[in-house]
Amino acid sequence: MQRSIVEELGERLAAPEEFGEQALVVCDAVVRIFRSGGVEVQALQGLDLLVHAGEMVAVVGASGSGKSTLLRILSAADAPSAGRVRVGRWDLGALSARDRVAYRRTVVGTVRQQTARNLVPYLTARQNVALPLTLAGVPRRRRAGRVGELLDLVGLADAGGRRPGELSGGEQQRVAIAVALANGPRLLLADEPTGELDTATGQQVFDALRAAQRDAGTTVVVVTHDPTVSGQVERTVAIRDGRTSSEVLRRADAGGEGGVVAEEYAVMDRAGRVQVPREYREALDLTRRVRLALEADHVSVRPDGSGDAQAPRRRRHGAA
Ligand code: ADP
Ligand code: MG
């Protein structure tokens, strides 16, 4: 039976598609406010972000822009003050204590910048990787095989018997990635995992993250200052003042030279707000009021009072 268009429209209005319905990670106008000693810090100020399953996304931004706060919320170590955060079927704004434990144990894995804090110092690499498996109740027989696979994935098949103190910083971070992946999380969160490492070692850690994404199918969100990391990720999201401000997408060059093209995009939030970069604002003296015009295939932004044939003429600032 054919439905009338009225019926169909009515249904669509009744169930409008949720923002980011198809995405694995949805941050919708996320706010996180810290209050301490009468001072209020808005670490996240209405941040929107979608990450699709299987993606690897780099998050960049100045110190204090809210990157770690975002990752802590995504790992359910912290909760948003307002806005909506969803990972898979988990609503992170409303987790019960019990769901929080389950979420942290089975859905996300995390790697921190401070290499020393990711591993138990008196356990070998193999024992560190086995620990989350033991906690999850994986039988001993299955554990050994899984630990071997994970160490192999991060390129450390031969280092299983060494303790963290006998591993380099980069090796420790790779073991930490194996630990984070042990229970097969859908989402791997790494906060400046190469922050304490030199370039060559950082590359090995990046390769382990890449293996997590490509070979283990894990979605990866990595916060980084490191251009060797962000330069290799298909999508880099910049955070400024607690909001996503721009994105760089990298894809293989259509020219077929094996090169990569990077294109920068501004991010528009759900209310239609776009941040104009400071260089642009300064170059054209764009201040509080600007003129927007809809053109055939773009929207123009002009300084207030610039000569536009249709607009009423105004005396220019400074003109006698
Ligand atoms: P980033 O990781 O980008 O350097 P953070 O997310 O750590 O930034 O911090 C963002 C802002 O929130 C900073 O101004 C920081 O001082 C503040 N902040 C973060 N955590 C706390 C906290 N627990 N209490 C108070 N302020 C905090
Ligand atoms: Mg940080």
PDB file of N, CA and C in Angstrom, residues 197-241:
ATOM      1  N   LEU A 197      58.231  11.998  23.610  1.00  0.00           N
ATOM      2  CA  LEU A 197      59.121  11.170  22.788  1.00  0.00           C
ATOM      3  C   LEU A 197      59.748  11.966  21.652  1.00  0.00           C
ATOM      4  N   ASP A 198      60.902  11.465  21.161  1.00  0.00           N
ATOM      5  CA  ASP A 198      61.504  12.099  19.986  1.00  0.00           C
ATOM      6  C   ASP A 198      60.752  11.636  18.728  1.00  0.00           C
ATOM      7  N   THR A 199      61.066  12.268  17.600  1.00  0.00           N
ATOM      8  CA  THR A 199      60.302  12.038  16.381  1.00  0.00           C
ATOM      9  C   THR A 199      60.282  10.572  15.935  1.00  0.00           C
ATOM     10  N   ALA A 200      61.461   9.944  15.927  1.00  0.00           N
ATOM     11  CA  ALA A 200      61.531   8.565  15.418  1.00  0.00           C
ATOM     12  C   ALA A 200      60.719   7.627  16.308  1.00  0.00           C
ATOM     13  N   THR A 201      60.839   7.814  17.618  1.00  0.00           N
ATOM     14  CA  THR A 201      60.106   6.965  18.553  1.00  0.00           C
ATOM     15  C   THR A 201      58.612   7.264  18.479  1.00  0.00           C
ATOM     16  N   GLY A 202      58.306   8.555  18.334  1.00  0.00           N
ATOM     17  CA  GLY A 202      56.904   8.959  18.191  1.00  0.00           C
ATOM     18  C   GLY A 202      56.265   8.291  16.982  1.00  0.00           C
ATOM     19  N   GLN A 203      57.037   8.150  15.929  1.00  0.00           N
ATOM     20  CA  GLN A 203      56.518   7.503  14.721  1.00  0.00           C
ATOM     21  C   GLN A 203      56.126   6.043  15.011  1.00  0.00           C
ATOM     22  N   GLN A 204      56.937   5.359  15.811  1.00  0.00           N
ATOM     23  CA  GLN A 204      56.605   3.959  16.132  1.00  0.00           C
ATOM     24  C   GLN A 204      55.319   3.876  16.938  1.00  0.00           C
ATOM     25  N   VAL A 205      55.131   4.847  17.823  1.00  0.00           N
ATOM     26  CA  VAL A 205      53.893   4.866  18.609  1.00  0.00           C
ATOM     27  C   VAL A 205      52.706   5.155  17.686  1.00  0.00           C
ATOM     28  N   PHE A 206      52.929   6.096  16.761  1.00  0.00           N
ATOM     29  CA  PHE A 206      51.864   6.383  15.801  1.00  0.00           C
ATOM     30  C   PHE A 206      51.532   5.133  14.980  1.00  0.00           C
ATOM     31  N   ASP A 207      52.556   4.408  14.563  1.00  0.00           N
ATOM     32  CA  ASP A 207      52.326   3.188  13.782  1.00  0.00           C
ATOM     33  C   ASP A 207      51.487   2.186  14.573  1.00  0.00           C
ATOM     34  N   ALA A 208      51.698   2.142  15.887  1.00  0.00           N
ATOM     35  CA  ALA A 208      50.904   1.231  16.723  1.00  0.00           C
ATOM     36  C   ALA A 208      49.443   1.691  16.781  1.00  0.00           C
ATOM     37  N   LEU A 209      49.235   3.013  16.847  1.00  0.00           N
ATOM     38  CA  LEU A 209      47.850   3.532  16.812  1.00  0.00           C
ATOM     39  C   LEU A 209      47.216   3.196  15.467  1.00  0.00           C
ATOM     40  N   ARG A 210      48.002   3.333  14.414  1.00  0.00           N
ATOM     41  CA  ARG A 210      47.497   3.035  13.073  1.00  0.00           C
ATOM     42  C   ARG A 210      47.120   1.557  12.971  1.00  0.00           C
ATOM     43  N   ALA A 211      47.944   0.709  13.569  1.00  0.00           N
ATOM     44  CA  ALA A 211      47.639  -0.727  13.557  1.00  0.00           C
ATOM     45  C   ALA A 211      46.339  -0.990  14.318  1.00  0.00           C
ATOM     46  N   ALA A 212      46.137  -0.258  15.399  1.00  0.00           N
ATOM     47  CA  ALA A 212      44.903  -0.423  16.177  1.00  0.00           C
ATOM     48  C   ALA A 212      43.698  -0.096  15.304  1.00  0.00           C
ATOM     49  N   GLN A 213      43.846   0.953  14.492  1.00  0.00           N
ATOM     50  CA  GLN A 213      42.739   1.361  13.631  1.00  0.00           C
ATOM     51  C   GLN A 213      42.575   0.391  12.457  1.00  0.00           C
ATOM     52  N   ARG A 214      43.652   0.148  11.731  1.00  0.00           N
ATOM     53  CA  ARG A 214      43.557  -0.634  10.494  1.00  0.00           C
ATOM     54  C   ARG A 214      43.377  -2.113  10.742  1.00  0.00           C
ATOM     55  N   ASP A 215      44.177  -2.646  11.654  1.00  0.00           N
ATOM     56  CA  ASP A 215      44.182  -4.103  11.819  1.00  0.00           C
ATOM     57  C   ASP A 215      43.168  -4.560  12.860  1.00  0.00           C
ATOM     58  N   ALA A 216      42.984  -3.743  13.913  1.00  0.00           N
ATOM     59  CA  ALA A 216      42.033  -4.160  14.943  1.00  0.00           C
ATOM     60  C   ALA A 216      40.674  -3.484  14.750  1.00  0.00           C
ATOM     61  N   GLY A 217      40.583  -2.556  13.786  1.00  0.00           N
ATOM     62  CA  GLY A 217      39.295  -1.929  13.485  1.00  0.00           C
ATOM     63  C   GLY A 217      38.785  -0.984  14.568  1.00  0.00           C
ATOM     64  N   THR A 218      39.699  -0.486  15.399  1.00  0.00           N
ATOM     65  CA  THR A 218      39.304   0.409  16.491  1.00  0.00           C
ATOM     66  C   THR A 218      39.225   1.848  15.978  1.00  0.00           C
ATOM     67  N   THR A 219      38.247   2.574  16.442  1.00  0.00           N
ATOM     68  CA  THR A 219      38.152   3.998  16.140  1.00  0.00           C
ATOM     69  C   THR A 219      39.141   4.713  17.067  1.00  0.00           C
ATOM     70  N   VAL A 220      39.931   5.633  16.510  1.00  0.00           N
ATOM     71  CA  VAL A 220      40.994   6.242  17.314  1.00  0.00           C
ATOM     72  C   VAL A 220      40.834   7.758  17.343  1.00  0.00           C
ATOM     73  N   VAL A 221      40.863   8.329  18.540  1.00  0.00           N
ATOM     74  CA  VAL A 221      40.918   9.783  18.696  1.00  0.00           C
ATOM     75  C   VAL A 221      42.210  10.091  19.444  1.00  0.00           C
ATOM     76  N   VAL A 222      43.092  10.844  18.784  1.00  0.00           N
ATOM     77  CA  VAL A 222      44.397  11.115  19.382  1.00  0.00           C
ATOM     78  C   VAL A 222      44.623  12.616  19.501  1.00  0.00           C
ATOM     79  N   VAL A 223      44.861  13.080  20.724  1.00  0.00           N
ATOM     80  CA  VAL A 223      45.215  14.479  20.953  1.00  0.00           C
ATOM     81  C   VAL A 223      46.709  14.601  20.744  1.00  0.00           C
ATOM     82  N   THR A 224      47.121  15.603  19.972  1.00  0.00           N
ATOM     83  CA  THR A 224      48.558  15.699  19.712  1.00  0.00           C
ATOM     84  C   THR A 224      49.008  17.109  19.392  1.00  0.00           C
ATOM     85  N   HIS A 225      50.242  17.420  19.770  1.00  0.00           N
ATOM     86  CA  HIS A 225      50.904  18.652  19.342  1.00  0.00           C
ATOM     87  C   HIS A 225      51.875  18.327  18.220  1.00  0.00           C
ATOM     88  N   ASP A 226      52.020  17.046  17.984  1.00  0.00           N
ATOM     89  CA  ASP A 226      53.108  16.543  17.173  1.00  0.00           C
ATOM     90  C   ASP A 226      52.729  16.560  15.693  1.00  0.00           C
ATOM     91  N   PRO A 227      53.391  17.415  14.893  1.00  0.00           N
ATOM     92  CA  PRO A 227      53.024  17.506  13.475  1.00  0.00           C
ATOM     93  C   PRO A 227      53.250  16.192  12.719  1.00  0.00           C
ATOM     94  N   THR A 228      54.196  15.361  13.191  1.00  0.00           N
ATOM     95  CA  THR A 228      54.385  14.089  12.477  1.00  0.00           C
ATOM     96  C   THR A 228      53.150  13.203  12.666  1.00  0.00           C
ATOM     97  N   VAL A 229      52.434  13.389  13.760  1.00  0.00           N
ATOM     98  CA  VAL A 229      51.204  12.615  13.972  1.00  0.00           C
ATOM     99  C   VAL A 229      50.056  13.244  13.186  1.00  0.00           C
ATOM    100  N   SER A 230      49.791  14.534  13.442  1.00  0.00           N
ATOM    101  CA  SER A 230      48.633  15.142  12.792  1.00  0.00           C
ATOM    102  C   SER A 230      48.796  15.148  11.275  1.00  0.00           C
ATOM    103  N   GLY A 231      50.044  15.204  10.798  1.00  0.00           N
ATOM    104  CA  GLY A 231      50.297  15.220   9.362  1.00  0.00           C
ATOM    105  C   GLY A 231      49.977  13.910   8.659  1.00  0.00           C
ATOM    106  N   GLN A 232      49.763  12.859   9.428  1.00  0.00           N
ATOM    107  CA  GLN A 232      49.500  11.557   8.800  1.00  0.00           C
ATOM    108  C   GLN A 232      48.064  11.088   8.972  1.00  0.00           C
ATOM    109  N   VAL A 233      47.282  11.860   9.717  1.00  0.00           N
ATOM    110  CA  VAL A 233      45.917  11.433  10.008  1.00  0.00           C
ATOM    111  C   VAL A 233      44.973  12.044   8.972  1.00  0.00           C
ATOM    112  N   GLU A 234      43.987  11.285   8.552  1.00  0.00           N
ATOM    113  CA  GLU A 234      43.087  11.747   7.482  1.00  0.00           C
ATOM    114  C   GLU A 234      42.273  12.962   7.896  1.00  0.00           C
ATOM    115  N   ARG A 235      42.023  13.084   9.194  1.00  0.00           N
ATOM    116  CA  ARG A 235      41.162  14.173   9.632  1.00  0.00           C
ATOM    117  C   ARG A 235      41.716  14.748  10.926  1.00  0.00           C
ATOM    118  N   THR A 236      41.997  16.045  10.898  1.00  0.00           N
ATOM    119  CA  THR A 236      42.504  16.718  12.090  1.00  0.00           C
ATOM    120  C   THR A 236      41.499  17.781  12.492  1.00  0.00           C
ATOM    121  N   VAL A 237      41.081  17.739  13.740  1.00  0.00           N
ATOM    122  CA  VAL A 237      40.092  18.682  14.237  1.00  0.00           C
ATOM    123  C   VAL A 237      40.796  19.651  15.172  1.00  0.00           C
ATOM    124  N   ALA A 238      40.642  20.942  14.943  1.00  0.00           N
ATOM    125  CA  ALA A 238      41.276  21.932  15.812  1.00  0.00           C
ATOM    126  C   ALA A 238      40.261  22.448  16.821  1.00  0.00           C
ATOM    127  N   ILE A 239      40.688  22.511  18.076  1.00  0.00           N
ATOM    128  CA  ILE A 239      39.836  23.062  19.126  1.00  0.00           C
ATOM    129  C   ILE A 239      40.401  24.407  19.531  1.00  0.00           C
ATOM    130  N   ARG A 240      39.521  25.387  19.624  1.00  0.00           N
ATOM    131  CA  ARG A 240      39.936  26.701  20.102  1.00  0.00           C
ATOM    132  C   ARG A 240      38.909  27.156  21.112  1.00  0.00           C
ATOM    133  N   ASP A 241      39.367  27.558  22.286  1.00  0.00           N
ATOM    134  CA  ASP A 241      38.457  28.047  23.316  1.00  0.00           C
ATOM    135  C   ASP A 241      37.280  27.107  23.568  1.00  0.00           C
TER     136      ASP A 241
END
